XYZ file of C-alpha atoms in Angstrom:
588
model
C 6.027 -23.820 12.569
C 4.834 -26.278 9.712
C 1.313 -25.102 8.207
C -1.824 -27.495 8.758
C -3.008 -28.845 4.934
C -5.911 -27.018 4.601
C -8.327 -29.914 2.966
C -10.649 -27.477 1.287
C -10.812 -23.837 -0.112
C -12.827 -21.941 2.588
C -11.803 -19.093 4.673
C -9.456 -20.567 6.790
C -7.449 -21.514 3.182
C -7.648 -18.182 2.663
C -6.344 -17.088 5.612
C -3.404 -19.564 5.663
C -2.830 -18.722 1.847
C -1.831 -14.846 2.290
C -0.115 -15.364 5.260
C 2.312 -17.480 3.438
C 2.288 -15.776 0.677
C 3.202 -12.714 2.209
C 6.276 -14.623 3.970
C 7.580 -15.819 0.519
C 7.176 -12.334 -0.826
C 8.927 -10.859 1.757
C 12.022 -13.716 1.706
C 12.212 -13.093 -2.271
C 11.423 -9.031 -2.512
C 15.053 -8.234 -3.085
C 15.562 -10.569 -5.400
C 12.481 -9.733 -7.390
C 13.667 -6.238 -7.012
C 16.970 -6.684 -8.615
C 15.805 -8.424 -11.499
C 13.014 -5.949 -12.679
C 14.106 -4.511 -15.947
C 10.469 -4.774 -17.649
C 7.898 -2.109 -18.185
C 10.467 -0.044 -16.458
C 14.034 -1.240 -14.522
C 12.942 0.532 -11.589
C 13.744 -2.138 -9.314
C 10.752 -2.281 -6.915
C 8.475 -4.870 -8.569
C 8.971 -7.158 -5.209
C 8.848 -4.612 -2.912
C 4.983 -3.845 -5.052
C 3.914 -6.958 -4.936
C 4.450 -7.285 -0.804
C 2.757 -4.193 -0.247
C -0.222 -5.361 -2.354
C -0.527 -8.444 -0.720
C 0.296 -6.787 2.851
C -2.925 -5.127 2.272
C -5.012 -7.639 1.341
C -3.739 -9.702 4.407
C -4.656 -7.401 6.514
C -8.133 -6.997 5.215
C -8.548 -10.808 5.839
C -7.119 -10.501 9.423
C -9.735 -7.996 10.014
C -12.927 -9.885 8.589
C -11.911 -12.523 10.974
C -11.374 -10.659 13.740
C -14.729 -9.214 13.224
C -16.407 -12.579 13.065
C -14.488 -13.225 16.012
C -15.649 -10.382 18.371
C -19.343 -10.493 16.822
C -19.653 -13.796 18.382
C -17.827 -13.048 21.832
C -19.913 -10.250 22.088
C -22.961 -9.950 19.879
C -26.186 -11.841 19.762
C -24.816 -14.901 18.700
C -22.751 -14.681 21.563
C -23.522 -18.553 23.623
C -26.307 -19.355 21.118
C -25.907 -22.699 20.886
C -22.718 -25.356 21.464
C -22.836 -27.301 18.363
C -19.958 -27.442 15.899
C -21.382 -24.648 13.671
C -21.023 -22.342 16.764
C -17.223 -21.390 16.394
C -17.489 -21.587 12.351
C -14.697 -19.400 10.438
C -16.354 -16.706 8.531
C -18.026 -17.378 5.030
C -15.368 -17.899 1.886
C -17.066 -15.182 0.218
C -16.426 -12.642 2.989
C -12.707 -13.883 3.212
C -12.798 -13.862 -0.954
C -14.212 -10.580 -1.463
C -11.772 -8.823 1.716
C -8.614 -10.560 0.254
C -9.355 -9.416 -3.528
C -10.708 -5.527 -2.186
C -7.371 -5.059 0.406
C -5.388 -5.648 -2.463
C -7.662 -3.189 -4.757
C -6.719 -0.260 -2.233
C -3.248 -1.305 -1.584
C -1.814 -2.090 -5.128
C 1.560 -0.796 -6.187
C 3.050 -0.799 -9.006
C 2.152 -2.355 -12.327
C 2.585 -5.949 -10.845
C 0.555 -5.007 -7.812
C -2.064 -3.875 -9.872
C -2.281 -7.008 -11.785
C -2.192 -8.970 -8.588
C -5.015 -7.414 -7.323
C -7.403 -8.196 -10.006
C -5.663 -11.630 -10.151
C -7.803 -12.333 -6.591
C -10.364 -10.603 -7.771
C -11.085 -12.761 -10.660
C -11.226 -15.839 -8.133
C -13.307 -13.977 -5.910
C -15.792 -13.078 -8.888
C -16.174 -17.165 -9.138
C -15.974 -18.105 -5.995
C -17.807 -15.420 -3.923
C -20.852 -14.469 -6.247
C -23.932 -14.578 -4.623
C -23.179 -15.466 -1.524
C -20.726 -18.412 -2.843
C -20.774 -22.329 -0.903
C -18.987 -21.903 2.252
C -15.537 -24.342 0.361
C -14.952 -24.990 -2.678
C -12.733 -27.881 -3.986
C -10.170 -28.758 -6.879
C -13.026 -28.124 -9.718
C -14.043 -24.996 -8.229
C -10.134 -23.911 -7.786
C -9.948 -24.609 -11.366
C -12.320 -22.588 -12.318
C -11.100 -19.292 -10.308
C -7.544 -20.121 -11.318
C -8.986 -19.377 -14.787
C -11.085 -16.544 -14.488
C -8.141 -14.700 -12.119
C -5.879 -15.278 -15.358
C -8.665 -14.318 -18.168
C -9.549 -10.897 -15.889
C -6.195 -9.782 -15.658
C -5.203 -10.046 -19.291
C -8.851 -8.086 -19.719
C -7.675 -5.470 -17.298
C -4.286 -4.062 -19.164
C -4.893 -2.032 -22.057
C -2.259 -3.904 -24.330
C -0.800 -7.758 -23.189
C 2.451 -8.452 -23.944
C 3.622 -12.057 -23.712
C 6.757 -12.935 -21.805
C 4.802 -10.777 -18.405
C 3.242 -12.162 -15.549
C -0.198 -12.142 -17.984
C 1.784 -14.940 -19.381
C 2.693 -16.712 -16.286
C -0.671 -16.637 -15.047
C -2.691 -18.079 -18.182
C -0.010 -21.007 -17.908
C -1.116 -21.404 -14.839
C -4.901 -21.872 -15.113
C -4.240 -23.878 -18.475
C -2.570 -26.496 -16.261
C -4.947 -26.293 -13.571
C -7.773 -27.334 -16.377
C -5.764 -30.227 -16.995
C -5.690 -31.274 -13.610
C -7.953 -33.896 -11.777
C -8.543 -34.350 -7.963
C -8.300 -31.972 -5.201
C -7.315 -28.881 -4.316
C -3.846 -29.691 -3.721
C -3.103 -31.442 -6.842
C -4.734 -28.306 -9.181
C -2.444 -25.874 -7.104
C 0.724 -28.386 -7.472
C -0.373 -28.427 -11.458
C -0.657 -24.604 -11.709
C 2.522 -23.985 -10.124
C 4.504 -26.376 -12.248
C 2.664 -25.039 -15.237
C 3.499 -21.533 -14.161
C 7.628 -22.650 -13.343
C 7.808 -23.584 -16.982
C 6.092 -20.446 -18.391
C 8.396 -18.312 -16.313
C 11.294 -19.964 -17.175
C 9.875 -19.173 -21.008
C 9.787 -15.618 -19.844
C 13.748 -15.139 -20.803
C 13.080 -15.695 -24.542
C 9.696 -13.588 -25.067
C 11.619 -10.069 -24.127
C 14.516 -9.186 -25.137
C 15.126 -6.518 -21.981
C 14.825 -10.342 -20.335
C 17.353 -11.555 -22.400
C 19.962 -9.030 -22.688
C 19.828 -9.456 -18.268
C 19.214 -13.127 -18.285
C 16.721 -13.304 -16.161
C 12.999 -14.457 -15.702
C 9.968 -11.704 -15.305
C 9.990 -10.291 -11.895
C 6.239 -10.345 -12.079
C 6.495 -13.698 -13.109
C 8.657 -14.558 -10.090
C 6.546 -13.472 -7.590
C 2.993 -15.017 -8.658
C 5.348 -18.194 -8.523
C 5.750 -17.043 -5.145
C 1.891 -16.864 -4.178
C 0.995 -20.006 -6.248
C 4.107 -21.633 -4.262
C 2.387 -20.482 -0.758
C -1.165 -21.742 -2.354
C 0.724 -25.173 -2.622
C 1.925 -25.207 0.885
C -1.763 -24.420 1.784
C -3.151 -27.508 0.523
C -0.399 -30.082 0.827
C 1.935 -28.783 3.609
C 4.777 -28.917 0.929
C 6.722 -25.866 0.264
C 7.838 -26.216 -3.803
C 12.036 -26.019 -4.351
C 12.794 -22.545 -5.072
C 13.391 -21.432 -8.900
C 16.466 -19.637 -9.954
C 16.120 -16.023 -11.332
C 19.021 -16.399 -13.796
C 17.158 -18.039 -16.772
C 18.856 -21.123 -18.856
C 19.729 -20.243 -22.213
C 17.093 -20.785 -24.622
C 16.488 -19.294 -27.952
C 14.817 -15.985 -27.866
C 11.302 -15.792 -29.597
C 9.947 -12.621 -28.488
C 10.000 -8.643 -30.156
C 13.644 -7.791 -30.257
C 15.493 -11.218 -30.299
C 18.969 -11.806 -30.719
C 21.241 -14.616 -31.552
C 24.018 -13.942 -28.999
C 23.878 -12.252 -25.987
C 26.864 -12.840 -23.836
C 26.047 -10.480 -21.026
C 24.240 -12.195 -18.730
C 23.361 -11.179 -15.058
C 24.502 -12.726 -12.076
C 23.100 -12.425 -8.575
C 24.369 -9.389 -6.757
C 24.829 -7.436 -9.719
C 22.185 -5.308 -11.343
C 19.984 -6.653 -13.842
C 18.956 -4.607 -16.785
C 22.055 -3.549 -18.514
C 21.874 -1.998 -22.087
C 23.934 -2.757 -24.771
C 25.187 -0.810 -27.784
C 23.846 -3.501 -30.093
C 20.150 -3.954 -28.885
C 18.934 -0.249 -30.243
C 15.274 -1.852 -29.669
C 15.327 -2.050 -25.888
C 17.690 1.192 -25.372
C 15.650 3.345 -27.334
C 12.751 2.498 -25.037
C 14.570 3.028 -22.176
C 15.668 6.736 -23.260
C 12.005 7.467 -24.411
C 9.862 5.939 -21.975
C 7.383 8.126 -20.170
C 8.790 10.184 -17.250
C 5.762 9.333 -14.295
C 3.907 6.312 -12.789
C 0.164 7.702 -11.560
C -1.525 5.633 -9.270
C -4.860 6.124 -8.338
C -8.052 5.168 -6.287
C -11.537 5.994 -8.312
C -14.479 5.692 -7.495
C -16.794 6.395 -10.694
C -19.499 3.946 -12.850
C -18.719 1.497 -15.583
C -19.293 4.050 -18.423
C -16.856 6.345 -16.840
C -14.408 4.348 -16.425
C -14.248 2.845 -20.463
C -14.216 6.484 -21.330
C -11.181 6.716 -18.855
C -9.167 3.729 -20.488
C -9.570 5.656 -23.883
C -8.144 8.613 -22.937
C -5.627 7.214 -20.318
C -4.118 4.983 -23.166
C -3.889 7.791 -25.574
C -1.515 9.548 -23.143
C 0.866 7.365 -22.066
C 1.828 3.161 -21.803
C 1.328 0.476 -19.212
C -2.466 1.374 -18.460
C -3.862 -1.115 -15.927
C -7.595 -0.460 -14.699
C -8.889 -2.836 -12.653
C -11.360 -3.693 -10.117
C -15.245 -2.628 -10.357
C -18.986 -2.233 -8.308
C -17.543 1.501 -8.330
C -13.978 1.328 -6.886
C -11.062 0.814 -9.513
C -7.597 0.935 -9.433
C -5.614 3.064 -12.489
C -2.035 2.632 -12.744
C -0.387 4.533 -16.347
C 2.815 5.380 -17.166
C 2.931 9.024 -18.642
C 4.676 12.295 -19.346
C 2.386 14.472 -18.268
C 1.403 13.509 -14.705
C -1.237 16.383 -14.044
C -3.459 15.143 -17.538
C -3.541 11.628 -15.980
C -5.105 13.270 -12.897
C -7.279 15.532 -14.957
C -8.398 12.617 -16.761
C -9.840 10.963 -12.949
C -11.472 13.734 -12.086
C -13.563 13.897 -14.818
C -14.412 10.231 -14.739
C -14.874 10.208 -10.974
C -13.422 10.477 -7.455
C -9.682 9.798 -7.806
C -7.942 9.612 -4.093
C -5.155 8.117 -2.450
C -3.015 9.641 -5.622
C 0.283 8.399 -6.089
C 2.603 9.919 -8.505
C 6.290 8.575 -9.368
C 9.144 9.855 -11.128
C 11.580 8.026 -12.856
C 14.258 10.463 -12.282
C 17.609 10.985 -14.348
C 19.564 8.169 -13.558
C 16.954 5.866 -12.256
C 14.173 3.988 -14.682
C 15.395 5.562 -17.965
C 19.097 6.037 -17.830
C 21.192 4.664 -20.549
C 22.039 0.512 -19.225
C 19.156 0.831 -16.596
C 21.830 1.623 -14.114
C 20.892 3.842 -10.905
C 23.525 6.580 -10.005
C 25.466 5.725 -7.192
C 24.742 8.151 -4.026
C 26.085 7.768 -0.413
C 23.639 7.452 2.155
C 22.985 10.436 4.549
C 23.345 10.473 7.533
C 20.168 11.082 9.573
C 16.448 11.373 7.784
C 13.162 11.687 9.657
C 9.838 9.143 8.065
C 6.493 10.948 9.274
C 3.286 10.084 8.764
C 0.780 12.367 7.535
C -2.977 12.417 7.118
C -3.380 15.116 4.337
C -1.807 16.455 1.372
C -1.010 19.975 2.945
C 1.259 18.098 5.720
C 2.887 15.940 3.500
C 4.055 19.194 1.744
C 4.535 20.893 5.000
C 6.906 17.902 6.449
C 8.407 16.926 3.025
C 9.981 20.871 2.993
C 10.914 20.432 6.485
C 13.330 17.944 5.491
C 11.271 15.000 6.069
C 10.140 11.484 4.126
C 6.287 11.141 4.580
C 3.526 8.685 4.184
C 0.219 9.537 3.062
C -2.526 8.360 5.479
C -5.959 8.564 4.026
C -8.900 8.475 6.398
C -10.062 4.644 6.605
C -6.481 3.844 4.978
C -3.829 3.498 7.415
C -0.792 2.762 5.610
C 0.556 -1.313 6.219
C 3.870 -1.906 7.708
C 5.693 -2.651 4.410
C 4.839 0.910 3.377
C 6.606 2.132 6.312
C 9.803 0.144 5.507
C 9.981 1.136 1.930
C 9.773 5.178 2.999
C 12.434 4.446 5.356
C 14.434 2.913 2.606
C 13.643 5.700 0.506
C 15.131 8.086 2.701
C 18.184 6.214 2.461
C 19.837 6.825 5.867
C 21.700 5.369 8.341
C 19.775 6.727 11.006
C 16.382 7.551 11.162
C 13.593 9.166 13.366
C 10.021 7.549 12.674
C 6.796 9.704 13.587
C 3.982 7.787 13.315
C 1.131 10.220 14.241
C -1.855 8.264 15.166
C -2.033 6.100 18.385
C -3.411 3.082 15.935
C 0.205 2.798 14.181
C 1.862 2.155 17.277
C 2.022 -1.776 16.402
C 2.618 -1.053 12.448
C 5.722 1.542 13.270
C 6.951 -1.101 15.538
C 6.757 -3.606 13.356
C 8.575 -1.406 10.855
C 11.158 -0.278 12.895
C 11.844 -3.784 13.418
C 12.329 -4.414 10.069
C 14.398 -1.712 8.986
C 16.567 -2.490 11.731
C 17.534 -6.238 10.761
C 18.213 -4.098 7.193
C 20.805 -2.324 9.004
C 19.188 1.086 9.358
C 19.292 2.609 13.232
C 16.233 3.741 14.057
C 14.376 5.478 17.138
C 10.590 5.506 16.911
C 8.850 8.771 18.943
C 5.277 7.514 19.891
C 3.659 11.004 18.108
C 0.003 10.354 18.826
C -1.185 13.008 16.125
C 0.180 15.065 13.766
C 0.580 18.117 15.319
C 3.380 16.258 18.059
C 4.669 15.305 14.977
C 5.143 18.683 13.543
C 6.446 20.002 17.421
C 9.019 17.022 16.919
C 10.137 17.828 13.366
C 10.276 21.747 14.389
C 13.226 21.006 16.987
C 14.992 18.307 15.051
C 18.399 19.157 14.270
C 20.643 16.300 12.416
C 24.041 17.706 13.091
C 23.323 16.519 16.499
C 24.343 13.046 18.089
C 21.558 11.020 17.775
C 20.541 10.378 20.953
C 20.435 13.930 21.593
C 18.517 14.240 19.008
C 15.436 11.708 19.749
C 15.672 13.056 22.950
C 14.855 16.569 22.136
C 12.218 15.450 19.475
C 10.323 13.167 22.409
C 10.260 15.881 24.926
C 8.884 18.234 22.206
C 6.244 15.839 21.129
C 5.026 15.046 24.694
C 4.933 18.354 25.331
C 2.577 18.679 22.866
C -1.610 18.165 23.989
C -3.481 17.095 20.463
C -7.179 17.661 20.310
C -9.602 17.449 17.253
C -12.965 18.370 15.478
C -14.763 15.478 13.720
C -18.135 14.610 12.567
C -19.613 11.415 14.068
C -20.333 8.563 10.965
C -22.308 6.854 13.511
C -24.781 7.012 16.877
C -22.523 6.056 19.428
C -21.769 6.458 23.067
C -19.126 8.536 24.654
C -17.406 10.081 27.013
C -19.260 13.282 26.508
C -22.818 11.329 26.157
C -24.325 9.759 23.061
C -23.916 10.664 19.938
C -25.750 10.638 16.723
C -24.352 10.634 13.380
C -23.875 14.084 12.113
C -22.872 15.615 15.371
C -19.894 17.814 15.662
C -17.385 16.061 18.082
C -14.398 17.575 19.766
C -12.050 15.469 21.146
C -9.138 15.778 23.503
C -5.959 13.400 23.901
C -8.164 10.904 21.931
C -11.124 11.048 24.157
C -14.549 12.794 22.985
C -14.695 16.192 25.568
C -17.771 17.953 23.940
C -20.687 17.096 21.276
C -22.500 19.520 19.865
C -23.693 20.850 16.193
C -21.406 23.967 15.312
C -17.851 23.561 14.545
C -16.386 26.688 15.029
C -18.556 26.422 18.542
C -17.069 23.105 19.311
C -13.940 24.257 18.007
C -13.258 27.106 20.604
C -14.517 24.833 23.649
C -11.800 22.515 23.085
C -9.277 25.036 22.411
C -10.545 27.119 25.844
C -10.486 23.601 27.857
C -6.816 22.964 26.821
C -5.127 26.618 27.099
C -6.869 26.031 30.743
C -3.872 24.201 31.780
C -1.458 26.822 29.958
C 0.089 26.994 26.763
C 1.868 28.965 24.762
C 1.886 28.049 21.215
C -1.488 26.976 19.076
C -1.094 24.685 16.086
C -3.951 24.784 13.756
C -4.481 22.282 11.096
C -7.583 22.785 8.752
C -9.065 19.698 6.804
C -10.662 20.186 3.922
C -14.198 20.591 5.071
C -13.436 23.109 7.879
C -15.591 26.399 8.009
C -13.386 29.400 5.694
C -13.247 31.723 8.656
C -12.711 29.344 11.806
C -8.907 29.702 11.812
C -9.476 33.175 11.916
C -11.748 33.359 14.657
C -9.651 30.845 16.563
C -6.790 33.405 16.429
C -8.660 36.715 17.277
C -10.130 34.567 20.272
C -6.642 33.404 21.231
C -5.164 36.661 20.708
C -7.947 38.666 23.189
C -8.420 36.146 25.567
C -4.712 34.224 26.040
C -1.383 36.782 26.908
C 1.942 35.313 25.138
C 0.096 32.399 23.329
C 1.199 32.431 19.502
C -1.112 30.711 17.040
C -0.379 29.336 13.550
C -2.552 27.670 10.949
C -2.075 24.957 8.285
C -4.014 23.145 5.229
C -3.851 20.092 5.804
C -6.088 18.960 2.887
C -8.331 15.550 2.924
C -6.914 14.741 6.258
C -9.976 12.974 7.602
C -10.678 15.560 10.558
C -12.186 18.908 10.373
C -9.582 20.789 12.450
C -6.653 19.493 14.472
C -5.148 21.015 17.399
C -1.746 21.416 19.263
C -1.069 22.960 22.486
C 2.811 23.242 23.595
């Protein structure tokens, strides 16, 4: 359906603006993929910059749906009739959720960047309160500070990058007069031409042939930023550069091996030593991390982070940033958050033998197999639990839920033709589907079990058995899950009413099937009321999973009450780590 113009930059821009965005990222992320041969030929720079961008979608979606239900239900709720009644929420709520979704959800080095790309416009746009639109001069100017705040944000700029890209950009955009539409036609031209510059600045871009995959894909949001203000969707831009004279580090008179689509970019050749020996030294992990910590902190961090390894992003700010380094020695990197702050949602990547740092950037060929299950977890100790099970897993922090793109790529990472997803919470139900979806029109057969907790998901994975036909299989794995009655222990954030009464915040809640049974203040206390309510109805196998915060001695006392009051009931106990809840319980 064609887009609306969007006459000014206000929320509903912004709106319009990622969801298009995220549709060209998605049509290009393979080929943004296959041509990613710089920092590291790793081939996921599309598949980064979707995620990214998935998130920060998502966190628009959700200040508007906000805005949306506060006036269908709250006190401004029939207020008035005028115009102003039904207004879209304020640019700098739409600014600041668009620029802080992509802060929590950026990937890779090129996500990274793209998130403090939006936050730079946000900084401009949404400061103290901000005007509820902006027009071409104000575009301008966040075009420019989103390009200066970027190339602030990585320890050491290298020209021929998407830093490059995006200061072409915002110098075109200061050349431009009129409205918004013409500054975003005149950025994205000026960025076209700077990518197709890209070729000649490195040579790992000129032995493939091809543009910066960064690059590519900000041409891809500033494309979808076009379409925003003029309707117009720009002509798309080849990824196989012209010839041009290289002018970067490394650059070579001749170089006859150019890529073509379908093949794989980033091929080394005996005569560029430069390139190759980078490849065969580079660092052997990509750590991504969440911190919270203070200004001071964090410069101490960059120090430190930069004298260990290459590719150091930081950005973001107000107490939340977003590290991304290359390094050797992973655990260091993590050492190093700690003691600036508190890292979370840690990501660590290795560029295995054969994959970012093999000789001619070439991945090893492996067949698929033939059946892989994709769970989601909510804690480190599960992940570990399901990933020696056999399984692929997603890391759910609390407040975090992982996006549907996230989803795809781990099913993609398991690389099977057939695969059982688990997504463990009742709120994924529309994200897994959405997924499964996906990885279907990809070619991948795949059954999604409803698992409304993790400890259904661990019943499934316990009886999965891949030699069997599928069918069979999901079968067995649904009935196991179902079997399966979840309860949990939490601590209330907030007064609220239940099921059980009201609330406060600070109460111990224990809820059953998703619905709060008991309130009280002791959690072992609550603890064994839930677990006496559901072995009420029979049982004969306890699942304990311990958060982090959970009392030392409650999964003790859980079993010596199980094991004198129940006959035949077996109990067993997990860490689950940071998994949001204090204790979670299964009953099969």
């Amino acid at each position: 359906m064609p887009q609306v113009p969007q006459t000014f930059f206000d929320a509903l821009a912004v709106r319009t603006w990622c969801g298009l965005a995220l549709d060209a990222l998605g049509r290009a992320r393979e080929e943004i993929d296959a041509i990613n041969v710089y920092p590291v030929a790793d081939g996921d720079t599309g598949t980064n910059l979707y995620l990214t961008l998935e998130s920060a979608s998502a966190a628009v979606e959700a200040v508007f749906t906000g805005h949306e239900a506060r006036f269908a239900t709250g006190p401004e709720a029939g207020a008035g009739t005028g115009p102003g009644d039904d207004a879209p929420p304020a640019l700098a709520d739409a600014l600041h959720a668009m620029a802080h979704g992509a802060l929590i959800g950026a990937r890779g080095n090129s996500g990274t960047i793209l998130a403090q790309l939006l936050r730079g416009m946000a900084r401009v746009l949404a400061g103290d309160g901000g005007p509820p639109h902006t027009d071409g001069p104000g575009l301008r100017l966040a075009l420019r500070s989103a390009a200066d705040s970027a190339r602030r944000a990585v320890a050491h700029p290298v020209e021929g990058t998407v830093l490059t890209v995006a200061s072409a950009a915002a110098d075109a955009a200061d050349r431009a007069e009129g409205d918004c539409g013409a500054v975003a036609r005149a950025a994205y031209e000026g960025a076209r031409t700077a990518l197709a510059a890209t070729t000649g600045q490195l040579a790992a871009l000129a032995r493939a042939g091809v543009v910066d995959a960064g690059g590519r894909g900000l041409l891809a949001v500033l494309a979808a930023l076009v379409e925003t203000f003029t309707g117009q969707t720009p002509p798309p831009v080849p990824v196989a550069a012209p010839a041009v004279p290289q002018t970067g580090p490394g650059a070579e008179a001749d170089r006859p091996d150019r890529w073509t689509p379908g093949a794989p970019a980033g091929d080394a050749s005996p005569d560029c030593p430069d390139d190759a020996a980078t490849a065969d030294a580079g660092p052997a992990f990509e750590v991504i991390y969440l911190l919270e910590s203070d200004d001071e902190a964090v410069v101490r961090l960059r120090g430190r982070l930069d004298a260990l390894g290459e590719s150091l992003v930081v950005v973001g700010g107000d107490g939340l940033w977003n590290v991304h380094v290359h390094v050797d020695d992973a655990g260091a990197a993590v050492e190093a958050g700690v003691e600036a702050g508190r890292p979370h949602r840690i990501r660590i990547t290795h560029f295995g033998a054969g994959d970012a740092h093999t000789a001619r950037g070439a991945r090893p060929a492996h067949e698929r197999a033939e059946r892989a299950v994709v769970a989601v977890v909510p804690g480190e100790g599960l992940a570990e639990l399901c990933t020696g099970a056999g399984a692929t897993t997603v890391l759910a922090r609390p407040g975090e839920p992982p996006a549907s793109g996230e989803l795809v790529e781990a099913v993609r990472r398991a690389h099977a033709r057939e695969v059982v997803l688990l997504p463990n919470d009742a709120e994924l139900r529309h994200v897994a589907a959405a997924a499964a979806e996906q990885a279907r029109a990809e070619g991948v057969r795949v059954a999604l079990i409803p698992t409304r907790s993790a400890v259904q998901g661990l019943a499934a994975l316990a009886v999965h058995q891949p030699e069997r036909r599928f069918d069979e299989d999901v079968v067995a794995m649904t009935s196991a899950a179902g079997a399966t009655r979840h309860a949990e222990v939490t601590v209330a954030e907030r007064q609220s009413w239940t099921m059980a009464g009201i609330c406060q915040a600070g109460d111990v809640l224990g809820l059953i099937e998703g619905d709060v049974a008991v309130i009280g203040a002791d959690v072992t206390a609550i603890a064994e009321t839930v677990l006496d309510r559901m072995l009420a109805a029979g049982g004969e196998l306890v699942t304990l999973v311990l958060g982090d915060g959970a009392p030392e001695d409650i999964a003790e006392h859980l079993e010596a009450r199980v094991r004198e009051t129940y006959l035949a009931v077996d109990t067993v106990a997990y860490r689950g780590g940071r998994q949001g809840a204090l204790l979670l319980i299964g009953v099969e």
